Coordinates of C-alpha atoms in Angstrom, one line a residue:
Chain A
X1 CA 99.7 -74.9 111.5
X2 CA 101.4 -78.1 112.7
X3 CA 103.9 -78.2 115.5
X4 CA 106.3 -81.2 115.9
X5 CA 108.9 -81.7 118.6
X6 CA 112.1 -83.3 117.4
X7 CA 114.2 -82.7 120.6
X8 CA 113.0 -81.8 124.1
X9 CA 116.0 -82.4 126.3
X10 CA 118.0 -79.7 127.9
X11 CA 121.8 -79.3 128.5
X12 CA 123.1 -82.4 126.8
X13 CA 121.7 -85.3 124.8
X14 CA 121.0 -88.4 126.9
X15 CA 121.2 -91.7 125.1
X16 CA 119.7 -93.6 128.0
X17 CA 117.1 -96.4 127.8
X18 CA 115.2 -94.9 130.7
X19 CA 114.8 -91.6 128.9
X20 CA 113.8 -92.7 125.4
X21 CA 110.1 -92.2 125.6
X22 CA 110.3 -88.4 126.1
X23 CA 113.5 -88.6 124.2
X24 CA 117.2 -87.8 124.6
X25 CA 117.7 -85.2 121.8
X26 CA 118.2 -81.6 122.6
X27 CA 115.9 -78.7 121.6
X28 CA 114.4 -78.6 118.2
X29 CA 110.8 -77.8 117.2
X30 CA 109.4 -77.7 113.7
X31 CA 106.4 -75.5 112.7
X32 CA 104.8 -76.2 109.3
X33 CA 102.4 -73.5 108.1
X34 CA 99.2 -73.9 106.1
X35 CA 101.1 -73.1 102.9
X36 CA 103.7 -75.7 103.7
X37 CA 106.3 -73.2 104.8
X38 CA 108.8 -74.6 107.4
X39 CA 110.0 -72.8 110.4
X40 CA 112.5 -74.5 112.8
X41 CA 112.9 -73.3 116.3
X42 CA 116.4 -74.1 117.6
X43 CA 118.8 -76.7 116.3
X44 CA 119.7 -79.1 119.1
X45 CA 120.4 -82.7 118.1
X46 CA 116.8 -83.2 117.3
X47 CA 117.5 -81.1 114.2
X48 CA 119.6 -84.0 112.9
X49 CA 116.6 -86.3 113.1
X50 CA 114.4 -83.7 111.3
X51 CA 117.1 -83.3 108.7
X52 CA 117.1 -87.1 108.0
X53 CA 113.3 -86.9 107.4
X54 CA 113.5 -83.8 105.3
X55 CA 116.0 -85.4 103.0
X56 CA 113.4 -87.9 101.9
X57 CA 111.5 -85.0 100.2
X58 CA 112.4 -81.7 98.5
X59 CA 115.5 -81.1 100.5
X60 CA 117.0 -84.4 99.2
X61 CA 116.6 -83.0 95.7
X62 CA 118.4 -79.8 96.7
X63 CA 115.2 -77.6 96.6
X64 CA 114.2 -77.3 100.2
X65 CA 113.8 -74.0 102.0
X66 CA 113.4 -73.4 105.7
X67 CA 113.7 -70.5 108.1
X68 CA 115.6 -71.1 111.3
X69 CA 114.9 -69.2 114.5
X70 CA 117.5 -69.5 117.2
X71 CA 116.5 -68.6 120.7
X72 CA 120.0 -68.2 122.1
X73 CA 123.4 -69.7 122.0
X74 CA 123.8 -69.9 125.8
X75 CA 121.9 -69.5 129.0
X76 CA 122.2 -70.2 132.7
X77 CA 119.5 -72.5 133.8
X78 CA 120.2 -74.7 136.8
X79 CA 122.5 -75.4 139.6
X80 CA 123.1 -78.7 141.4
X81 CA 125.5 -79.6 144.1
X82 CA 128.0 -81.0 141.6
X83 CA 128.1 -77.9 139.5
X84 CA 128.1 -74.5 141.1
X85 CA 126.7 -73.0 137.9
X86 CA 124.9 -74.6 135.1
X87 CA 126.7 -76.2 132.1
X88 CA 124.9 -75.5 129.0
X89 CA 127.8 -75.5 126.6
X90 CA 127.1 -78.9 125.1
X91 CA 123.6 -77.8 124.0
X92 CA 125.0 -74.8 122.3
X93 CA 127.8 -76.7 120.6
X94 CA 125.5 -79.5 119.6
X95 CA 123.0 -77.1 118.3
X96 CA 125.5 -75.5 116.0
X97 CA 127.1 -78.8 115.2
X98 CA 123.8 -80.2 114.0
X99 CA 123.2 -77.2 111.9
X100 CA 126.6 -77.3 110.3
X101 CA 126.5 -81.1 109.7
X102 CA 123.2 -80.7 107.9
X103 CA 124.0 -77.6 105.9
X104 CA 127.4 -78.9 104.9
X105 CA 126.3 -82.4 104.1
X106 CA 123.1 -81.6 102.3
X107 CA 123.9 -78.3 100.7
X108 CA 120.8 -76.6 102.0
X109 CA 119.9 -73.1 101.2
X110 CA 119.2 -71.9 104.7
X111 CA 118.0 -68.6 106.0
X112 CA 119.0 -67.9 109.6
X113 CA 117.1 -65.1 111.3
X114 CA 118.7 -64.1 114.6
X115 CA 120.3 -61.6 116.7
X116 CA 123.6 -60.1 115.4
X117 CA 125.7 -61.9 118.0
X118 CA 124.3 -65.2 116.7
X119 CA 125.1 -64.3 113.2
X120 CA 128.7 -63.6 114.2
X121 CA 128.7 -66.9 116.2
X122 CA 127.6 -68.8 113.1
X123 CA 130.1 -67.1 110.9
X124 CA 132.8 -68.1 113.3
X125 CA 131.6 -71.7 113.3
X126 CA 131.4 -71.9 109.6
X127 CA 134.9 -70.6 109.3
X128 CA 136.2 -73.5 111.3
X129 CA 134.3 -76.2 109.5
X130 CA 136.5 -79.4 109.6
X131 CA 136.0 -80.1 105.9
X132 CA 137.8 -78.8 102.9
X133 CA 135.0 -77.2 100.9
X134 CA 132.0 -75.1 101.8
X135 CA 129.4 -76.3 99.3
X136 CA 126.5 -74.5 100.8
X137 CA 124.8 -71.2 101.0
X138 CA 123.9 -69.6 104.3
X139 CA 121.8 -66.5 104.0
X140 CA 121.7 -64.2 107.0
X141 CA 118.7 -62.2 107.5
X142 CA 119.2 -59.8 110.4
X143 CA 115.9 -59.1 112.1
X144 CA 116.8 -58.0 115.6
X145 CA 119.5 -55.7 116.9
Chain B
X1 CA 145.8 -102.1 133.0
X2 CA 142.1 -102.0 132.6
X3 CA 140.3 -100.2 129.8
X4 CA 136.7 -99.1 130.0
X5 CA 134.8 -97.5 127.1
X6 CA 132.3 -94.8 128.0
X7 CA 131.5 -93.2 124.6
X8 CA 131.8 -94.8 121.1
X9 CA 129.9 -92.5 118.7
X10 CA 131.4 -90.1 116.2
X11 CA 130.3 -86.7 115.0
X12 CA 127.5 -86.1 117.5
X13 CA 125.6 -88.0 120.2
X14 CA 122.5 -89.9 119.3
X15 CA 119.6 -91.0 121.5
X16 CA 117.9 -93.7 119.5
X17 CA 116.3 -97.0 120.6
X18 CA 118.1 -98.9 117.8
X19 CA 121.5 -97.5 118.8
X20 CA 121.5 -98.1 122.6
X21 CA 123.5 -101.3 122.7
X22 CA 126.6 -99.9 121.1
X23 CA 125.7 -96.6 122.6
X24 CA 125.0 -93.0 121.7
X25 CA 127.6 -91.0 123.6
X26 CA 130.7 -89.6 121.8
X27 CA 134.2 -90.7 122.4
X28 CA 135.7 -91.3 125.8
X29 CA 137.9 -94.2 127.0
X30 CA 139.2 -94.7 130.6
X31 CA 142.4 -96.5 131.3
X32 CA 143.2 -97.5 134.9
X33 CA 146.6 -98.8 135.8
X34 CA 147.8 -99.2 139.4
X35 CA 145.4 -96.6 140.6
X36 CA 146.3 -94.1 137.9
X37 CA 143.3 -92.8 135.9
X38 CA 144.0 -91.8 132.3
X39 CA 141.2 -90.6 130.1
X40 CA 141.3 -90.6 126.3
X41 CA 139.2 -87.8 124.9
X42 CA 136.3 -85.9 126.5
X43 CA 133.2 -86.6 124.5
X44 CA 129.8 -87.0 126.1
X45 CA 130.9 -90.4 127.4
X46 CA 133.0 -88.4 130.0
X47 CA 129.8 -87.4 131.7
X48 CA 129.0 -91.1 132.2
X49 CA 132.5 -91.7 133.6
X50 CA 132.0 -88.7 135.9
X51 CA 128.8 -90.1 137.3
X52 CA 130.5 -93.5 137.9
X53 CA 133.4 -91.8 139.7
X54 CA 130.9 -90.0 142.0
X55 CA 129.6 -93.4 143.1
X56 CA 133.0 -94.6 144.2
X57 CA 133.7 -94.5 148.0
X58 CA 136.9 -92.5 147.3
X59 CA 137.6 -90.6 144.1
X60 CA 141.1 -90.2 142.6
X61 CA 142.7 -86.8 143.1
X62 CA 144.8 -86.9 140.0
X63 CA 143.7 -87.4 136.4
X64 CA 145.5 -87.4 133.1
X65 CA 143.4 -86.4 130.0
X66 CA 144.9 -87.2 126.6
X67 CA 143.1 -85.4 123.9
X68 CA 143.4 -86.6 120.3
X69 CA 142.0 -83.3 118.9
X70 CA 139.6 -80.6 119.9
X71 CA 136.7 -81.2 117.4
X72 CA 133.5 -80.9 119.3
X73 CA 132.6 -84.5 119.6
X74 CA 135.9 -85.1 121.4
X75 CA 135.6 -82.3 124.0
X76 CA 131.9 -81.7 124.5
X77 CA 131.8 -83.7 127.7
X78 CA 134.6 -81.7 129.3
X79 CA 132.5 -79.2 131.3
X80 CA 130.4 -82.1 132.6
X81 CA 133.4 -83.7 134.4
X82 CA 132.5 -83.1 138.0
X83 CA 136.1 -83.3 139.4
X84 CA 136.8 -80.0 137.5
X85 CA 134.9 -78.3 140.3
X86 CA 136.9 -79.9 143.1
X87 CA 139.8 -77.8 144.4
X88 CA 141.6 -80.9 145.6
X89 CA 141.8 -82.4 142.1
X90 CA 144.7 -82.0 139.7
X91 CA 144.1 -82.6 136.0
X92 CA 147.0 -82.9 133.5
X93 CA 145.7 -82.2 130.0
X94 CA 147.7 -83.4 127.0
X95 CA 147.0 -82.4 123.4
X96 CA 148.5 -81.5 120.0
X97 CA 150.7 -78.3 119.9
X98 CA 149.3 -76.0 117.2
X99 CA 150.4 -72.7 115.9
X100 CA 146.9 -71.3 115.6
X101 CA 146.0 -71.4 119.3
X102 CA 147.2 -73.1 122.4
X103 CA 145.4 -76.0 123.9
X104 CA 144.4 -73.9 126.9
X105 CA 143.0 -71.1 124.7
X106 CA 140.9 -73.6 122.7
X107 CA 139.3 -75.2 125.7
X108 CA 138.9 -71.8 127.5
X109 CA 137.2 -70.5 124.3
X110 CA 134.7 -73.3 124.6
X111 CA 134.0 -72.3 128.2
X112 CA 133.3 -68.6 127.6
X113 CA 130.7 -66.2 126.3
X114 CA 128.7 -66.6 124.1
X115 CA 129.0 -70.4 124.4
X116 CA 129.0 -71.0 128.1
X117 CA 128.0 -69.2 131.2
X118 CA 131.0 -70.3 133.2
X119 CA 134.4 -68.8 132.6
X120 CA 137.4 -71.1 132.4
X121 CA 139.0 -69.5 135.5
X122 CA 135.9 -70.6 137.5
X123 CA 137.0 -74.2 137.4
X124 CA 138.4 -75.2 140.8
X125 CA 140.7 -78.1 139.9
X126 CA 144.4 -77.5 139.3
X127 CA 144.8 -77.7 135.5
X128 CA 148.1 -78.3 133.8
X129 CA 148.5 -78.2 130.1
X130 CA 151.0 -80.1 128.0
X131 CA 151.3 -79.5 124.3
X132 CA 152.9 -82.4 122.5
X133 CA 153.6 -83.4 119.0
X134 CA 154.0 -86.6 116.9
X135 CA 156.6 -89.0 118.2
X136 CA 156.3 -87.8 121.8
X137 CA 157.2 -90.3 124.5
X138 CA 156.5 -89.9 128.2
X139 CA 155.4 -91.8 131.3
X140 CA 152.2 -91.4 133.3
X141 CA 152.7 -93.5 136.4
X142 CA 153.2 -97.1 135.2
X143 CA 152.0 -96.3 131.7
X144 CA 154.3 -95.5 128.8
X145 CA 152.7 -93.2 126.3
X146 CA 153.7 -92.7 122.7
X147 CA 152.1 -90.5 120.0
X148 CA 151.8 -90.3 116.2
X149 CA 149.9 -88.1 113.8
X150 CA 146.6 -89.3 112.3
X151 CA 145.4 -88.3 108.9
X152 CA 142.5 -86.0 109.9
X153 CA 141.6 -82.4 108.9
X154 CA 143.6 -80.0 111.0
X155 CA 145.5 -83.0 112.3
X156 CA 144.8 -85.3 115.3
X157 CA 147.0 -87.3 117.6
X158 CA 147.0 -91.0 118.0
X159 CA 148.1 -92.6 121.3
X160 CA 149.8 -95.9 122.4
X161 CA 149.5 -96.8 126.1
X162 CA 151.7 -99.6 127.3
X163 CA 152.3 -101.4 130.5
X164 CA 153.6 -104.9 131.3
X165 CA 149.9 -105.8 131.6
X166 CA 148.7 -104.7 128.1
X167 CA 149.0 -102.4 125.2
X168 CA 146.2 -100.1 124.0
X169 CA 146.4 -98.1 120.8
X170 CA 143.8 -95.3 120.3
X171 CA 143.2 -93.9 116.9
X172 CA 139.6 -92.6 116.9
X173 CA 139.8 -90.3 113.9
X174 CA 141.9 -91.0 110.8
X175 CA 141.3 -91.4 107.1
X176 CA 143.3 -94.0 105.2
X177 CA 146.6 -92.9 103.7
X178 CA 145.6 -92.3 100.1
X179 CA 146.0 -88.5 100.3
X180 CA 147.2 -86.0 102.8
X181 CA 144.3 -84.2 104.4
X182 CA 145.0 -80.6 105.2
X183 CA 146.9 -79.6 108.4
X184 CA 147.1 -76.1 109.7
X185 CA 146.4 -74.6 106.3
X186 CA 143.1 -75.5 104.6
X187 CA 143.6 -77.3 101.3
X188 CA 140.7 -77.1 98.9
X189 CA 139.6 -80.6 98.1
X190 CA 140.4 -81.7 94.6
X191 CA 137.7 -84.3 94.5
X192 CA 139.8 -87.5 94.4
X193 CA 141.6 -89.3 97.2
X194 CA 144.9 -89.5 95.4
X195 CA 148.3 -88.1 96.3
X196 CA 149.3 -85.1 94.2
X197 CA 153.1 -85.2 94.3
X198 CA 156.1 -87.3 95.2
X199 CA 156.6 -85.4 98.4
X200 CA 153.0 -86.1 99.4
X201 CA 153.5 -89.8 98.7
X202 CA 156.5 -89.8 101.0
X203 CA 154.6 -88.0 103.7
X204 CA 151.7 -90.5 103.4
X205 CA 154.1 -93.4 103.6
X206 CA 155.8 -92.0 106.7
X207 CA 152.5 -91.2 108.4
X208 CA 151.2 -94.7 107.7
X209 CA 154.4 -96.3 108.9
X210 CA 154.2 -94.3 112.2
X211 CA 150.6 -95.4 112.7
X212 CA 151.5 -99.0 112.1
X213 CA 154.4 -98.8 114.5
X214 CA 152.1 -97.2 117.1
X215 CA 149.6 -100.1 116.7
X216 CA 152.2 -102.9 116.3
X217 CA 151.4 -105.9 118.4
X218 CA 148.8 -104.1 120.5
X219 CA 146.4 -106.2 122.6
X220 CA 143.7 -103.7 121.7
X221 CA 143.5 -101.3 118.7
X222 CA 140.6 -98.8 119.0
X223 CA 140.3 -97.5 115.4
X224 CA 138.1 -95.2 113.4
X225 CA 135.4 -97.1 111.5
X226 CA 132.9 -94.4 111.0
X227 CA 132.2 -95.2 107.3
X228 CA 131.0 -98.0 105.1
X229 CA 133.1 -98.4 102.0
X230 CA 130.4 -96.6 100.0
X231 CA 130.3 -93.7 102.4
X232 CA 134.1 -93.4 102.2
X233 CA 133.9 -93.1 98.5
X234 CA 131.5 -90.2 98.9
X235 CA 133.4 -88.4 101.7
X236 CA 137.0 -89.3 101.4
X237 CA 138.2 -85.9 102.6
X238 CA 136.4 -86.0 106.0
X239 CA 139.2 -87.9 107.6
X240 CA 137.5 -91.1 108.6
X241 CA 138.0 -94.8 107.7
X242 CA 135.7 -97.7 106.8
X243 CA 135.6 -100.9 108.8
X244 CA 137.5 -102.8 106.1
X245 CA 140.2 -100.1 106.1
X246 CA 140.4 -100.4 109.9
X247 CA 140.8 -104.2 109.6
X248 CA 143.6 -103.8 107.0
X249 CA 145.5 -101.6 109.4
X250 CA 144.9 -104.1 112.3
X251 CA 146.2 -107.0 110.2
X252 CA 149.3 -105.1 109.0
X253 CA 150.1 -104.1 112.6
X254 CA 149.4 -107.7 113.9
X255 CA 147.2 -106.6 116.7
X256 CA 145.2 -109.1 118.7
X257 CA 141.8 -107.4 118.9
X258 CA 140.4 -104.7 116.6
X259 CA 137.8 -102.5 118.2
X260 CA 135.8 -100.6 115.6
X261 CA 135.1 -97.1 117.0
X262 CA 133.7 -93.7 116.2
X263 CA 130.5 -95.1 114.9
X264 CA 128.5 -93.1 112.4
X265 CA 125.5 -91.4 114.1
X266 CA 123.2 -93.2 111.7
X267 CA 124.6 -96.7 112.3
X268 CA 122.2 -99.0 114.1
X269 CA 123.1 -101.9 116.4
X270 CA 122.0 -104.4 113.8
X271 CA 124.1 -102.8 111.1
X272 CA 127.1 -102.8 113.5
X273 CA 126.5 -106.5 114.2
X274 CA 126.6 -107.2 110.5
X275 CA 129.7 -105.1 110.0
X276 CA 131.6 -107.0 112.8
X277 CA 130.5 -110.4 111.4
X278 CA 131.6 -109.5 107.9
X279 CA 135.0 -108.1 108.9
X280 CA 135.6 -111.1 111.2
X281 CA 134.9 -113.4 108.3
X282 CA 137.5 -111.6 106.2
X283 CA 140.1 -111.2 109.0
X284 CA 143.5 -112.8 109.1
X285 CA 143.9 -115.7 111.4
X286 CA 144.4 -114.6 115.0
X287 CA 142.7 -111.2 114.7
X288 CA 139.6 -110.8 116.8
X289 CA 137.2 -108.2 115.3
X290 CA 134.8 -106.4 117.6
X291 CA 133.0 -103.0 117.8
X292 CA 133.2 -100.7 120.8
X293 CA 130.0 -100.6 122.9
X294 CA 129.3 -98.4 126.0
X295 CA 130.5 -100.3 129.1
X296 CA 133.0 -102.5 127.2
X297 CA 135.8 -103.6 129.5
X298 CA 139.2 -104.8 128.3
X299 CA 141.7 -106.5 130.5
X300 CA 144.5 -109.0 129.7
X301 CA 143.9 -112.4 131.3
X302 CA 146.8 -113.3 133.6

């Protein structure tokens, strides 16, 4: 099993020179199994970078498969003086945006395993895709209720 | 009138060593005129503006936010704008009137479960919403504002801001005017960027005419240049332009400075340098071609 971090930042991507070593992309971790199976944990903006690399291989020929595990679409994490409550919305939106950009652009066959609420959430997002066609397949596999 | 660019990127923010000079934050531009603070779009660049405002000895109490459209990359910085949590602040928000949902409903939906822990009503600032259309004209302090419609899926507004000290035209998202991209009703894409009827040709001509009028004689035209020409050929229905298409609009509208904007998230600093050099070499005499970078400031010399 190989684990690779593609995005480690919380809340919002930070394109800042002083933060580049740990990285400014939001949550995305890829796990590759011994048989080559690919599991992706969360789809922050790091997912876009992973997608660019995957497109160099099987995915670029329209034959890639991956399983996506989403931890959550929102959470309350921190509080600072500026913000009475944490602001996690950008992570959520970017997570989904990255997913949709990749699925729509590269016509992936993608299996999403998640809580029912996340399935509804993704359905909603796909219904408002800002492009005219939906040339992709999104399989829902409902594991948890 | 002073213009500051806080976010230049299109589609989604990128944190990449080869993209830092032009910047990785999504669209946000600040216009300051006689103490009035006008903000164009609320991408992640708005968070940088917010941090800069916090460093001022005294912050403005009144802001005007002009939104071109509510696709994510243009509103994602909204909840990170610290003045939203100040009860002494008043924020006037302008955006396109749509039949599907109000501007307030759209933004409130983004700040609600399951997307966000905070409810919209938790914001402390006084928020006033103004839904406008194409051809709107109004004044924000010393700034005259005019709008037109851009050719973008589900429609987007374009803005012209004018004072005696300069004219800025802001068109961050628009395709060229070869085919009408769908508005409130989704149109299945036919595969070719060509107009399908006489009425569509008339609509395209009117849309382009209004955009040229909006940009006419501007000191600064900030214009969608997400694509290369090759990318445009592949994705003509995504509602974005190439740098050469942006230059042609700038030439036709006789602007002084073209500022390529809404950079593709894969575009490196080196590639942008090359794009600027190429378009400058092709440009009509008198047109300065530049690309927006984070921290760029524009001010007419007296």
